[in-house]
Structures are given as C-alpha cells and as structure tokens.
Amino acid sequence: MSDQLAAAPIVLHFRSSGCSLLLESPPGRLPLVRHWGADLGPLDGSAARAACLAAAVTGRLPGELDTGPASLVPEPWTGWMGRPGLVGSRGGRDWSPAFTVSSVRLDGTEVTGYEEAGPAIAEITAVDPEARLRLVLTVEMLASGLVRARGRVENEGAAYDLAELSLYLPVPTRATELIDFSGRWGMERQVQRHGFGVGSHVRENRRGRTGLDSAYVLHATEPGSGFAHGETWAVHVAWSGNHRHVAERDSTGLALLGGGELLLPGEIRLETGEAHTGPWVYAAYGEGLDRVAHRFHDHLRARPGHVASPRPVTLNTWEAVYFEHDHDKLLELARLAGEIGVERFVLDDGWFGARRDSRAGLGDWTVSEDVWPDGLHPLVDAVHAHGMEFGLWVEPEMVNPDSDLARTHPEWIMAARTELPVEQRSQHVLNLSIPECYDTVLRQLLALLEEYDVGYLKWDHNRDHVEAGLRPLGGVPSEHAQTLAVYQLMAQVRAARPGLEIESCAAGGGRIDLGIMEVTDRVWVSDVSDPLERQRLMRWTGQLLPPELMGAHVASPHSHTTSRRHSLSFRAASAFFGHFGVEWDLTSATPGERAELAGWIALHRTHRELLHTGRVWRGPDPADGIWSHGVVAQDGSEALYTFTSLTWCATGAPPHARLSGLDPDARYRVRPLSVGGPPAGFVAPAWWTEKGFEAPGSALTRIGLQVPTLHPEQSVLVHVERLA
Ligand code: DGJ
C-alpha cells in the first residue's frame, strides 16, 4: 500500500488554543491524522497539502511492506502489522474490512476539498460493501484544544460479532517516553514512567469500573519531560466500564496512542441494521504535563453543566462514625459542623436496611427503623437548621446477598455461570440492564429524594465486576449495557431533582474518567486522607480534573488509614487546593482544634473562587522532597501557591521555587497566608513579611522565592496579588 497522496484528498485542518489537527482523507482509505500537535498557523489548501506531504511517512524499508501511516482505525489490509482498530467477524468472515470514505461533513456541511476550522466537529462516513459494514467516525476539535474522536459500526449484513473498536492517533518518533498511572486502594494514581520502545504498552481494565489502578491518562513525551517542559501527547478513554489504553510502536518507527472500550467475548453481536458506538477517546497535546492538564480542565469547565456555585465546604461522616449511627452523636456532629462553617453535611454508609456493617443491607434503600425510628427527618432538619445542605451515601449498583432485594431477585445479580462470582466486601453487582431491576433501584432512589431534601448523593461502587453476566440469559456478558445503564440512572436521578449533585466514589478514587464526569459533579479522590499521601493523590488526579472536582477532606490528627500523625496546618493545607471538606469526628476535637479548623474553612471560603476557577501549575519543584503547587487566576491578577516539604531538604538551605503562571511583566505583592501559628520547624526566608513583599513578575517566575525552612510534612501558603 503506497502512502502517495492522491491528487486531491479531502483535508481538514482544525485549530484551537495553540493546537492543530491535520486530518487527511485520501480516496480509498480511512482518514489519517497527518499532524496532531502544535498549531501550524492558518493554512490555505495548498499549504495544508504541503504540510501533509511534509508529515507523510513512507515506510519503504528493505524487507518490509510499505505500510504508510495507520489511519484513525488502523486496518490490516493496508499492511499495518500492529493492533487493528476494528476486530470482529461474521462467523469467521469479514474480519479484515477495507473501508472507503463516502462522505466527510464538517459541522454538518459536506466537504469535498480543503477546510480549515476552529473548534468544529467532523463526521466521516466510510463503507465496506463487501463486508457489509459502515463506519462513522466523529472527530471534534474542542475550544480547549482537546481533540476527541469516537467510532460507530453499523452492520448491514448478517449478524456480526464485534470484538473491538479502538481509535488511534500518531505521535512523532521523538516521543520516546511513556507516562501513565497505576494504583490500588488508598494509592490511586501512582505515576509510572517507561521507555516507549517497539511493541505495545496495553493497559486493559476488566473491572467494570474505571479502576483504582486505571491508566487514567496515557502520555507519550519527549525524553525527560516534566510539568513545564517536553512536548507531550496524551490520550484518555472516557468510559467507566471495561476499557483499554494503548501505546504502540512498530519496527518501522510508527508510534500510536489510542484505546477504546474492552468488550467481553461475545458481548456485542450486531444483528442486521444494528450499530455499536464506542466511547470518546480524548487526545491532549501540550508542552509539559501542566499544559496537557489545562486542556482537560478547560474542557470540563466549559461544559454547560459544570459546577458553577461556590463549592460548599463538606463534612462527610464516614471516618467520624463509620457504621455506628448514633442519633445523638450525629446531631452533635451536625451542630459542631455548622458552628465551624461547614456548608454540606453528608451521611455516609449505614443508614438503610439491615446495614449495621458491610455484610448486609445493600439493595434495600429504605431508612433503617432500628437506627432511625423517626426516619432521617430529625437529622435532616437539624442539618438544615444549622444552615447546611444534606447529602446521603448510596451504592445503587450493589447488593449484599443478605438483603431483601437479593432474596427476592437473585436473578438480578450479575453472574456468568450458575454459581455466583467471588464476593468482594460481601457484595455483588446488580444487573441494571434488566429493566425491572433498573426500575426498582430508580424507584427507591427517587422515593428517598421525594421524602427528604437531599442536595447531594455520594454514589459509591465498592467492588470490581467479576463475571459480569446476565443471569436470566445464561450469563451472557453485560458489561457494556451495565455501563450505559449506570450513566442513564445517574442522569435520570439528577434530572428528577434539579440542583442535585452526585459524587463519584468507588472505594475511593476507583471511578474517575470523563465518561462518569458527564453525570457527576465531583469525585472522592481516595479513601486516604493522610495529607502526605494526599499531596501526591491530588497532584496526579489533577492531571485530568480541576481542583473543584476533587473532594479533599481534613481528617483526624491520627490518620485512620496509615496511622501517621500530622499537624492540622499540614492536613488543611493539603486539602486546601481541592473541594475542601472535613472527615473527622469533631466531637473528639478540642475547642482549640475546632477553632483552628474554622479558621481554615474561612480562609478556604475567601479564596475558593480563585482556587476553583484558576489555572493549576505544579512545580517546577525546586528539589526532591519539596513540592510547589499554584493556582493562578485566568487573568493573572491573583494566585495562591503552596510549598510543601515532604522530607528534609537534601540540598542544604531550602532552594528557590519559581512561581509558574504569573505575568513576568506585572508587579506583584506576595503575602503569607496562615491560620494558627507557623508550621513546625519554620524559619522565615528573607522575603517573608506579614505585610507583603513586592516584586516584579519576572523575578518571581525566573528567580523564584526561597522556600522557608520547614520540618518534613509541613506546608506554607502564599497569596500573590497583581499591583495596579
Ligand atoms: C468506600 C468509600 O470510599 C468511603 O468513603 C465510604 O463511603 C465507604 N465506602 C462506606 O462504605
């Protein structure tokens, strides 16, 4: 297959926010991405075609097929020896489709030659009459400079078994490193870096939820890249069920990033006239990891449904009471929460059915009369009387075998064989693709919202799906339908109660992706609120999500999950740059601690608008063990930075941290922010004055400020304001 350009292929050039995507649709082939990266500037048709020629790769290597570049959905017939984009067959036939583009539409208008557009959406239809398949590719350049693409396969022949539909974008040969994530409970989003050599780096998820170990965002970068430097290309599959992220380099040097949904064996059989649509695959380009993150943040913030009001300071009861729902204690907790400035009070697990511990009750979403004889009314009323919104924990996709629901409808439990899957946390998964099951769960949730004034649901999901089958049909795979049903359920619940917010929680941060963010309003980053761990968790969860979507709570002095002890100032400073809250039994806190926490809440409320709308800059970190983090107002007028010592500083005197994101041509006042006394081990640097230190932006961004001497596991905050 030759990569020679045809006489006049259709070419689309999308440009937005410093990014270009040059898409060429040569006759007889699926569209090729010729360039995805830095803006090429305005191009006319002949310049765009020249750019395509410049970007073209002809793989004429001795002994190799001349494969040319892979298309958005790489096809074996072109000589591409890597992973195909579409995998499927009709009883062993039609497994190697060869699609030809029949129409290219840009924002709904047919394109026949060259078009340049800003944010715009293209729909490319391709057909393979022999395989009797049609493929519709949607490619969108968003205002943020993010690109997203997805595919839809339509079957025009006899039944077709689809095993995979993945989309890929090319990255230049110079992207020789990969960065993605792994993790486990309490340790979500562990960064991993590896070389991007020949072969496939495949991150597959079969957990039925995004996963505590999710690849999250898969980056390919120039060598030695960091937050601020190194060209970086990244993909993210916006799907909360089984999925796959892939980086692949073949032996001729072609490198691709992509992914899609991971389908279980036999899961998608398309009968004649049926279609399957894959999830959006997002693609972000930028110089350094921060600029890649900015594109995701900008995109999320531009959505019409993005949380707009000030993020209410939240108290969640889990670590305060666990399953011990003592009425008086919870009322006292609500009183103390209201007193220190909390604005939303969330009653966690334990309020329903026979739920006195994790072994029973899931599935029975009615208030437990044993612990709440008058229903939740006394608590809800008290919470409202203290000026707070009421929130409630639910886990609607789950069921304990010890529940009325499981006893009545064992056939609604997901299973692939006669025997039930292995249990996790004594629970199973309900198959929401069964209409009666879906309706029962929906009805129970709506009844709760009808009876109680609930403004917020913490929606949990505490186990992986194992053998996610549909029992009434002998266990056929049901993961795809389940994921769609969950999205629909969340959307329906939100629509029924305007203003209701949903938090995506899954044993901590196990369901965080751009699919679930379409129907939820924040995430629980992790069950670990130990601030030392949280520093890392917040920093890396922020690669996809802006601060206002990341729940971050101040927990008790002694961490329940790690047993470390930390000062209140370090705990509060570590939660400060997220959606701030409390996860602490305030009845056990001293009056002095509560007063100090009230001070932190007040400080957060003063600055939350900046924190929740500004641009995030991580680092550049001045030294190992010292992290800097900033949020700068979009107009550069104001910023907040924090410097954190994770360990003793190995370099002797604390180094200088540069304040990324400020305007080098402006003049700023830098003022420390604190509540209570200085952090342990604090020694003020020369610039530190309570009144504020005035300096040119050029000095702050290029020289930086010396980080104060601090004991390990301490933070300071500084506020920066532009002077007229
Ligand atoms: C797991 C969550 O991550 C916790 O915050 C808490 O809600 C528990 N589930 C309750 O069972």
XYZ file of C-alpha atoms and ligand atoms in Angstrom:
735
model
C 0.000 0.000 0.000
C 1.526 3.289 -1.044
C 1.378 6.396 1.057
C 1.459 8.645 -2.022
C -1.082 11.382 -1.685
C -3.893 11.168 -4.148
C -4.495 14.091 -6.487
C -6.868 15.964 -4.210
C -7.639 14.213 -0.998
C -10.037 15.847 1.405
C -8.058 17.649 4.097
C -9.364 19.201 7.294
C -7.255 21.485 9.423
C -8.642 22.093 12.902
C -7.019 24.786 15.027
C -7.793 25.790 18.569
C -5.923 27.066 21.626
C -2.484 26.554 20.153
C -3.200 23.099 18.733
C -3.576 21.794 15.221
C -5.068 18.587 13.945
C -4.458 17.921 10.288
C -6.713 15.176 9.034
C -6.428 13.819 5.546
C -8.962 11.580 3.925
C -7.341 10.053 0.829
C -9.568 8.206 -1.614
C -9.910 4.541 -0.792
C -8.729 4.837 2.797
C -9.914 5.782 6.234
C -8.764 9.238 7.357
C -5.199 9.686 8.551
C -4.007 12.119 11.159
C -1.088 13.852 9.490
C -0.335 16.157 12.398
C -1.596 16.379 15.955
C 0.364 18.868 17.984
C 1.489 22.481 17.991
C -0.507 24.980 15.949
C 0.574 25.164 12.304
C -0.940 28.609 11.874
C -3.500 29.472 9.220
C -3.015 27.398 6.070
C -4.611 27.581 2.671
C -5.368 24.384 0.763
C -2.011 24.073 -0.964
C -0.105 24.860 2.241
C -2.147 22.273 4.117
C -1.440 19.669 1.449
C 2.242 20.550 1.619
C 2.081 20.085 5.390
C 0.542 16.660 4.789
C 3.410 15.797 2.446
C 5.937 17.033 4.967
C 4.340 14.869 7.633
C 3.958 11.814 5.422
C 5.948 8.742 6.334
C 6.806 6.282 3.625
C 7.876 3.092 5.236
C 9.934 1.731 2.355
C 12.334 -0.334 4.370
C 14.136 -3.315 2.897
C 12.137 -6.440 3.506
C 9.092 -4.565 4.820
C 5.730 -3.732 3.384
C 5.347 -0.079 2.559
C 2.675 0.407 5.164
C 2.357 4.168 5.304
C 0.732 5.657 8.348
C -2.063 3.965 10.232
C -5.478 5.546 9.991
C -7.704 6.526 12.919
C -8.931 2.941 12.899
C -5.848 1.021 11.729
C -6.690 -1.647 9.170
C -4.715 -4.832 8.451
C -5.355 -4.631 4.682
C -3.145 -1.538 4.460
C -0.177 -3.598 5.607
C -0.367 -2.285 9.172
C 1.122 -5.057 11.271
C 0.176 -3.577 14.628
C -3.083 -3.844 16.535
C -6.115 -3.402 14.274
C -8.674 -0.754 15.268
C -11.665 -2.905 14.415
C -11.769 -6.562 15.380
C -14.762 -8.680 14.560
C -16.126 -11.256 12.206
C -19.219 -12.756 10.716
C -18.703 -16.383 11.567
C -15.032 -16.156 10.640
C -15.505 -13.942 7.589
C -15.361 -10.182 7.023
C -12.714 -9.822 9.719
C -10.488 -7.557 7.621
C -12.715 -4.760 6.407
C -11.396 -2.203 3.942
C -13.363 0.973 4.384
C -13.685 3.709 1.818
C -14.810 7.159 2.872
C -18.137 8.069 1.315
C -18.736 11.395 2.981
C -16.944 13.974 5.105
C -19.051 16.567 6.835
C -17.747 19.476 8.835
C -20.249 20.989 11.234
C -22.937 19.334 9.148
C -21.749 20.566 5.736
C -20.308 18.210 3.129
C -16.603 18.830 2.410
C -15.050 17.950 -0.916
C -11.678 19.688 -0.784
C -9.908 21.577 1.965
C -11.394 23.233 5.039
C -9.832 24.976 7.976
C -11.871 25.368 11.143
C -11.540 26.346 14.765
C -13.475 24.282 17.257
C -15.567 22.108 14.965
C -16.886 18.636 14.528
C -16.343 16.371 11.558
C -18.317 13.291 10.722
C -16.668 10.872 8.357
C -18.694 8.008 6.959
C -16.953 5.044 5.405
C -18.309 1.871 3.906
C -17.108 -1.574 3.024
C -19.764 -3.032 0.695
C -18.067 -6.416 0.651
C -18.019 -6.743 4.434
C -21.413 -5.031 4.581
C -20.216 -2.700 7.319
C -20.404 1.034 7.689
C -18.116 3.014 9.968
C -18.935 6.512 11.158
C -16.066 8.410 12.741
C -16.676 11.592 14.655
C -13.686 13.838 15.226
C -14.048 17.008 17.212
C -11.653 19.823 17.994
C -12.846 21.421 21.221
C -12.251 25.024 22.201
C -9.710 23.859 24.790
C -7.529 22.382 22.052
C -8.549 18.892 23.152
C -9.375 16.550 20.328
C -11.902 13.804 20.814
C -12.945 11.055 18.474
C -15.246 8.111 18.512
C -16.478 5.434 16.141
C -19.739 3.766 15.340
C -20.001 0.489 13.455
C -23.232 -0.235 11.623
C -23.956 -3.708 10.359
C -25.699 -4.015 7.029
C -25.241 -7.759 6.669
C -25.991 -10.862 8.697
C -25.084 -10.949 12.390
C -21.607 -9.533 13.055
C -19.627 -10.198 16.239
C -17.690 -7.109 17.185
C -14.747 -7.714 19.487
C -13.052 -4.313 19.459
C -13.358 -0.809 18.123
C -10.379 1.333 19.112
C -9.164 4.643 17.766
C -5.541 5.723 17.431
C -3.610 8.900 16.800
C 0.023 9.029 15.690
C 2.761 10.653 17.748
C 6.160 11.694 16.411
C 9.162 9.399 16.707
C 10.707 11.800 19.229
C 8.075 10.830 21.798
C 10.214 8.164 23.386
C 8.839 8.034 26.920
C 5.504 6.956 28.310
C 3.832 8.216 31.454
C 0.703 6.646 32.842
C -0.705 5.522 36.171
C -1.453 2.515 38.256
C -2.586 2.080 41.851
C -4.633 0.184 44.357
C -6.900 1.006 47.267
C -5.583 4.109 49.024
C -2.793 4.513 46.476
C -4.604 5.609 43.361
C -2.753 7.285 40.514
C 0.778 6.072 41.104
C 2.839 7.534 38.289
C 4.815 5.156 36.127
C 7.354 6.202 33.540
C 8.801 3.870 30.966
C 10.540 3.958 27.630
C 8.323 3.899 24.557
C 10.067 1.146 22.645
C 8.897 -1.178 19.902
C 5.842 -3.168 20.918
C 2.590 -2.473 22.656
C 2.067 -0.979 26.060
C -1.505 -2.106 26.713
C -3.412 -1.144 29.834
C -6.541 -3.247 29.987
C -9.268 -2.911 32.537
C -11.823 -5.659 33.168
C -13.089 -4.367 36.485
C -16.366 -2.911 35.282
C -15.376 0.424 36.769
C -12.587 2.761 35.789
C -10.352 1.194 38.417
C -8.165 2.156 41.340
C -5.307 1.064 39.081
C -6.549 2.854 35.974
C -4.081 4.050 33.354
C -6.077 7.312 33.684
C -4.207 9.419 31.138
C -1.611 7.765 28.913
C 1.111 10.181 27.778
C 3.916 9.897 25.253
C 6.573 12.541 25.732
C 9.926 13.764 24.609
C 12.680 12.398 26.824
C 12.942 13.927 30.300
C 9.659 15.813 30.139
C 8.144 17.364 33.235
C 5.274 19.563 34.329
C 6.578 22.538 32.393
C 8.619 21.143 29.544
C 8.809 18.455 26.912
C 6.296 18.011 24.138
C 3.575 15.726 25.440
C 0.760 13.852 23.724
C -1.862 12.132 25.819
C -4.992 10.031 25.426
C -7.834 9.245 27.771
C -10.695 6.831 27.136
C -13.887 8.364 28.537
C -15.528 5.153 29.677
C -16.343 3.858 33.154
C -16.632 0.192 32.220
C -14.010 -2.136 30.774
C -11.581 -0.263 28.596
C -8.147 -0.221 27.120
C -5.389 2.360 26.644
C -2.637 1.515 24.177
C 0.711 2.937 23.131
C 2.220 1.074 20.247
C 5.394 1.479 18.228
C 6.147 -0.777 15.279
C 9.517 -1.790 13.980
C 9.367 0.773 11.171
C 9.166 3.569 13.742
C 5.472 4.424 13.595
C 4.073 5.236 17.019
C 0.434 5.498 18.015
C -1.590 6.293 21.116
C -5.180 5.227 21.461
C -7.726 2.988 23.023
C -11.372 2.203 23.372
C -13.840 0.017 25.164
C -12.787 -3.504 26.086
C -15.545 -5.876 25.065
C -16.026 -9.270 26.665
C -16.209 -12.379 24.474
C -19.434 -12.385 22.513
C -20.590 -9.192 24.174
C -21.534 -7.260 21.054
C -23.357 -9.132 18.347
C -24.780 -6.734 15.794
C -27.837 -8.060 14.043
C -28.713 -6.636 10.631
C -29.322 -2.910 10.954
C -27.828 -2.699 14.457
C -24.960 -0.428 15.451
C -22.412 -0.082 18.197
C -20.909 3.229 19.310
C -17.620 3.337 21.185
C -16.697 5.883 23.850
C -14.944 9.169 23.199
C -11.198 8.908 23.070
C -9.743 12.256 24.154
C -6.383 13.454 22.901
C -4.473 16.301 24.529
C -1.252 17.924 23.367
C 0.915 20.424 25.196
C 4.404 21.491 26.188
C 4.724 19.749 29.539
C 2.217 17.863 31.666
C 0.653 21.027 33.070
C -0.446 22.277 29.677
C -1.950 18.893 28.887
C -3.861 19.043 32.183
C -5.037 22.580 31.355
C -6.783 21.319 28.248
C -8.753 18.750 30.245
C -9.572 21.360 32.904
C -10.653 23.942 30.333
C -12.846 21.401 28.605
C -14.542 20.303 31.835
C -15.079 23.879 32.939
C -16.598 24.876 29.605
C -19.387 22.273 29.861
C -22.797 23.811 30.476
C -23.401 21.506 33.461
C -20.090 22.202 35.193
C -20.477 23.042 38.883
C -20.901 26.784 38.999
C -21.759 27.811 42.532
C -19.104 28.084 45.252
C -18.189 24.534 46.215
C -19.771 24.039 49.646
C -17.385 23.014 52.409
C -18.441 19.435 53.107
C -18.394 17.232 56.166
C -18.640 13.519 55.473
C -19.440 11.274 58.422
C -17.559 8.096 57.403
C -14.389 8.432 59.458
C -16.329 10.074 62.295
C -18.808 7.279 62.990
C -18.406 4.500 60.378
C -21.449 2.215 60.790
C -22.290 3.411 64.298
C -25.220 5.644 63.569
C -25.798 7.038 66.992
C -28.529 9.567 66.678
C -27.283 11.979 69.380
C -23.724 11.812 68.205
C -24.668 12.629 64.618
C -26.826 15.544 65.763
C -23.893 16.851 67.786
C -21.600 16.389 64.816
C -24.010 18.406 62.687
C -24.139 21.164 65.308
C -20.348 21.384 65.518
C -20.046 21.267 61.728
C -22.468 24.168 61.345
C -20.602 26.086 64.014
C -17.246 25.956 62.214
C -18.608 26.928 58.806
C -19.348 23.604 57.102
C -21.978 24.039 54.377
C -22.865 20.477 53.389
C -23.301 17.525 55.744
C -23.124 14.060 54.174
C -24.408 10.989 55.992
C -22.267 8.077 54.848
C -22.920 4.329 54.797
C -25.051 2.653 57.486
C -28.423 4.448 57.441
C -30.534 1.936 55.459
C -31.929 -1.575 55.583
C -30.047 -4.021 57.785
C -26.805 -2.189 57.164
C -25.146 -2.401 60.580
C -21.868 -3.405 58.929
C -20.705 -4.116 55.399
C -22.236 -7.602 55.318
C -25.908 -6.739 54.904
C -28.440 -4.313 53.544
C -27.094 -3.147 50.181
C -30.009 -3.098 47.779
C -32.602 -2.082 50.375
C -32.631 1.685 50.053
C -35.113 2.473 52.782
C -34.175 4.126 56.053
C -33.427 1.630 58.815
C -36.040 1.795 61.531
C -33.623 0.207 64.014
C -31.306 3.180 63.991
C -33.569 5.914 62.667
C -37.012 5.239 64.204
C -38.273 8.643 63.047
C -36.610 8.335 59.702
C -33.803 10.692 58.768
C -36.047 13.702 59.417
C -34.550 14.711 62.771
C -31.061 14.724 61.292
C -32.042 16.363 58.009
C -33.942 19.053 59.894
C -31.018 19.661 62.224
C -28.594 19.885 59.319
C -30.830 22.434 57.621
C -31.352 24.320 60.863
C -27.579 24.684 61.142
C -27.548 26.230 57.681
C -26.161 23.238 55.807
C -27.270 21.168 52.851
C -27.943 17.484 53.466
C -26.184 14.753 51.486
C -26.560 11.000 51.560
C -24.359 7.994 50.704
C -25.713 5.349 48.327
C -24.279 2.414 46.404
C -27.123 1.666 43.980
C -25.360 -0.805 41.699
C -24.616 -3.173 44.552
C -26.370 -5.797 46.624
C -25.459 -7.863 49.674
C -26.702 -11.463 49.469
C -28.065 -10.684 52.924
C -30.688 -8.210 51.725
C -34.368 -8.335 50.906
C -33.583 -7.434 47.311
C -31.140 -10.329 46.803
C -33.516 -12.750 48.479
C -36.385 -11.659 46.233
C -34.444 -11.294 42.994
C -31.326 -13.451 42.960
C -31.585 -13.454 39.164
C -30.709 -9.750 39.111
C -27.192 -10.428 40.407
C -24.533 -10.406 37.719
C -23.022 -13.822 37.083
C -21.642 -15.731 34.128
C -22.275 -19.228 35.457
C -24.792 -20.927 37.722
C -22.557 -20.131 40.658
C -22.262 -16.542 41.819
C -18.957 -14.719 41.319
C -16.464 -14.368 44.138
C -17.628 -11.846 46.694
C -15.811 -8.640 47.460
C -16.788 -6.759 50.613
C -19.649 -9.273 50.954
C -21.394 -7.807 47.948
C -22.356 -8.457 44.358
C -23.298 -6.326 41.383
C -26.887 -5.796 40.279
C -27.513 -6.090 36.585
C -29.021 -2.729 35.753
C -29.524 -3.737 32.148
C -32.543 -5.742 33.387
C -35.381 -3.214 33.098
C -37.224 -4.370 36.250
C -34.009 -4.226 38.264
C -33.185 -0.763 36.933
C -36.708 0.464 37.690
C -36.619 -0.908 41.226
C -33.338 0.831 42.017
C -34.502 4.055 40.368
C -37.802 3.984 42.244
C -36.045 3.534 45.580
C -33.698 6.442 44.920
C -36.496 8.715 43.747
C -38.582 7.834 46.803
C -35.725 8.948 49.048
C -35.350 12.196 47.164
C -39.082 12.675 47.373
C -39.175 12.203 51.131
C -36.000 14.045 52.089
C -34.482 17.280 50.946
C -31.235 15.760 49.708
C -28.941 18.028 47.698
C -26.087 15.592 47.194
C -25.519 11.884 46.730
C -22.195 10.257 47.454
C -22.527 7.416 44.924
C -20.185 4.592 45.815
C -19.093 1.433 43.986
C -17.010 -0.796 46.206
C -16.245 -3.862 44.186
C -14.879 -4.929 40.853
C -17.154 -6.705 38.436
C -16.196 -10.328 38.101
C -18.068 -12.447 35.575
C -20.405 -9.624 34.670
C -23.095 -11.660 33.003
C -26.822 -11.577 32.606
C -28.149 -14.498 34.665
C -31.592 -14.786 33.068
C -29.846 -15.326 29.711
C -27.361 -17.895 30.939
C -24.660 -15.388 31.843
C -24.069 -13.568 28.546
C -21.673 -10.634 29.063
C -23.413 -7.496 30.122
C -20.706 -5.007 30.916
C -21.353 -2.587 28.076
C -25.070 -2.435 28.829
C -24.340 -2.020 32.540
C -22.112 0.992 31.953
C -24.750 2.661 29.798
C -27.428 1.842 32.382
C -25.387 3.448 35.157
C -24.924 6.622 33.133
C -28.638 6.694 32.444
C -29.540 6.046 36.070
C -27.350 8.872 37.294
C -28.705 11.220 34.640
C -32.291 10.300 35.491
C -31.767 10.786 39.213
C -30.117 14.160 38.627
C -32.894 15.247 36.304
C -35.554 14.294 38.850
C -34.115 16.619 41.462
C -32.773 19.788 39.804
C -29.653 21.001 41.571
C -28.826 17.561 42.956
C -25.109 16.868 42.811
C -23.536 13.433 42.623
C -20.097 12.457 43.830
C -18.378 9.605 42.020
C -16.790 7.373 44.630
C -15.582 3.812 44.168
C -13.743 2.580 47.250
C -12.078 5.994 46.997
C -10.989 7.093 43.532
C -11.929 3.997 41.544
C -14.311 5.630 39.092
C -12.720 8.764 37.697
C -12.944 9.313 33.960
C -14.513 11.751 31.540
C -17.488 9.428 30.988
C -18.615 9.476 34.587
C -17.894 13.199 34.804
C -20.738 13.767 32.336
C -23.200 12.673 35.031
C -21.425 13.540 38.297
C -20.164 16.682 39.971
C -17.067 15.702 41.880
C -15.015 12.668 42.797
C -13.764 11.174 46.005
C -10.059 11.103 45.177
C -9.146 8.373 47.647
C -10.124 6.853 50.958
C -6.773 8.023 52.232
C -6.875 11.496 53.725
C -3.396 11.264 55.256
C -2.014 14.563 53.930
C 1.338 13.124 52.948
C -0.374 10.640 50.642
C -2.923 13.251 49.613
C -0.235 15.601 48.330
C 0.588 13.010 45.682
C -3.003 11.918 45.116
C -4.223 15.462 44.474
C -1.242 16.355 42.320
C -1.788 13.442 39.934
C -5.571 13.230 39.987
C -5.266 16.834 38.819
C -3.776 15.597 35.557
C -7.373 15.139 34.401
C -9.588 17.017 36.860
C -9.559 20.629 38.000
C -9.459 21.305 41.764
C -13.175 21.977 42.196
C -13.994 18.398 41.179
C -11.643 16.701 43.622
C -13.035 16.065 47.105
C -10.311 16.705 49.715
C -11.059 16.471 53.422
C -9.262 17.320 56.636
C -9.255 14.119 58.664
C -8.340 13.411 62.265
C -4.801 14.081 63.580
C -4.074 10.372 63.539
C -4.778 9.004 60.065
C -7.206 6.090 60.164
C -5.730 4.598 57.038
C -1.962 4.999 57.588
C -1.637 5.634 61.346
C 0.608 8.654 60.676
C 0.011 11.779 62.757
C 0.009 15.234 61.240
C -0.478 18.819 62.306
C -3.764 20.471 61.468
C -1.970 23.017 59.322
C -0.469 20.301 57.086
C -3.780 18.455 56.874
C -5.670 21.615 56.000
C -3.083 22.954 53.558
C -3.110 19.607 51.742
C -6.897 19.662 51.354
C -6.976 23.382 50.573
C -6.442 23.036 46.808
C -9.443 20.789 46.200
C -13.136 20.773 47.036
C -12.493 21.314 50.727
C -14.138 19.347 53.498
C -13.876 17.542 56.782
C -13.727 13.801 57.516
C -13.113 13.983 61.268
C -15.099 13.237 64.381
C -15.404 16.841 65.518
C -16.818 15.696 68.852
C -13.354 14.312 69.600
C -11.555 17.506 68.553
C -10.588 20.068 71.194
C -12.228 23.511 71.134
C -8.836 24.878 70.043
C -8.664 22.452 67.118
C -12.206 23.284 66.068
C -11.408 26.998 66.215
C -8.334 26.468 64.066
C -10.304 24.350 61.601
C -12.935 27.106 61.459
C -10.094 29.454 60.532
C -9.023 27.187 57.684
C -12.599 26.877 56.456
C -12.964 30.663 56.476
C -9.675 31.043 54.631
C -10.716 28.473 52.048
C -14.041 30.214 51.550
C -12.239 33.502 50.984
C -10.065 32.020 48.265
C -12.208 29.259 46.777
C -13.314 31.192 43.774
C -9.720 31.643 42.710
C -8.878 28.024 43.584
C -11.845 26.681 41.661
C -11.523 28.747 38.512
C -7.789 29.406 38.197
C -5.084 27.660 36.257
C -3.130 24.967 38.067
C 0.677 24.940 37.936
C 2.539 22.088 39.573
C 6.162 22.870 40.129
C 8.699 23.241 38.774
C 9.645 21.585 42.041
C 12.790 23.140 43.426
C 14.177 19.922 44.919
C 13.356 16.346 45.675
C 11.094 16.358 48.658
C 9.920 19.935 48.154
C 6.857 20.400 46.053
C 5.360 23.610 44.854
C 1.853 23.998 43.573
C -0.006 27.085 42.432
C -3.326 28.256 41.121
C -3.279 31.463 39.098
C -6.373 33.468 38.167
C -7.139 33.247 34.460
C -6.401 36.977 34.094
C -3.170 36.688 36.070
C -4.377 39.131 38.741
C -4.068 36.813 41.696
C -2.582 33.487 42.699
C -2.148 31.082 45.567
C 0.939 28.924 45.976
C 1.878 26.296 48.465
C 5.343 24.985 49.204
C 5.450 21.613 50.897
C 8.343 19.810 52.482
C 7.776 16.103 52.136
C 11.145 15.223 53.649
C 14.176 17.064 54.939
C 15.754 19.136 52.225
C 18.825 17.295 50.962
C 20.334 20.336 49.264
C 21.216 22.269 52.439
C 19.470 25.614 52.540
C 15.972 25.394 51.062
C 16.085 26.146 47.349
C 14.089 28.705 45.392
C 10.722 27.759 43.937
C 9.704 29.593 40.787
C 6.133 30.854 40.697
C 4.845 29.481 37.418
C 1.951 31.108 35.665
C 2.456 34.725 36.786
C 2.818 37.531 34.297
C 6.542 38.371 34.083
C 5.670 41.934 33.037
C 3.442 42.663 36.040
C 4.330 43.600 39.606
C 3.001 41.560 42.469
C 2.626 41.599 46.237
C 3.398 38.271 47.932
C 1.848 37.707 51.346
C 1.940 34.619 53.561
C -1.383 33.087 54.500
C -1.702 31.137 57.681
C -4.071 30.016 60.371
C -2.741 29.417 63.874
C 0.989 29.511 64.449
C 3.776 28.849 61.970
C 4.313 25.260 60.861
C 6.863 23.126 62.731
C 10.474 23.985 62.044
C 9.557 27.191 60.232
C 12.394 29.643 59.559
C 11.375 32.673 57.557
C 13.290 33.422 54.359
C 14.421 36.976 53.638
C 11.336 37.897 51.568
C 8.785 36.714 54.162
C 6.880 39.581 55.755
C 3.355 39.615 57.098
C 2.669 42.905 55.284
C 3.741 41.541 51.958
C 6.755 41.655 49.722
C 6.553 43.441 46.372
C 8.432 42.042 43.413
C 8.340 42.049 39.629
C 6.681 39.048 37.986
C 9.915 38.449 36.086
C 11.786 37.876 39.369
C 9.048 35.679 40.791
C 8.842 33.497 37.695
C 12.554 33.379 36.838
C 14.367 33.600 40.182
C 11.510 32.447 42.376
C 11.287 32.688 46.144
C 13.311 30.791 48.669
C 11.141 28.135 50.292
C 11.028 28.585 54.084
C 12.865 26.063 56.197
C 10.261 23.546 57.374
C 10.215 20.287 59.179
C 9.186 17.363 56.985
C 5.473 17.053 56.243
C 4.670 20.744 56.549
C 3.289 23.304 54.110
C 3.066 27.060 53.809
C 0.664 29.061 51.663
C 1.308 32.375 49.973
C -1.097 34.700 48.278
C 0.085 36.741 45.313
C -1.742 39.809 44.062
C -1.003 41.924 40.998
C -0.396 45.579 41.756
C -2.032 48.263 39.701
C -15.903 3.449 50.459
C -15.779 4.939 50.378
O -14.664 5.282 49.636
C -15.745 5.516 51.790
O -15.518 6.884 51.733
C -17.031 5.183 52.462
O -18.092 5.850 51.832
C -17.243 3.691 52.456
N -17.123 3.122 51.145
C -18.596 3.343 53.021
O -18.863 2.017 52.937
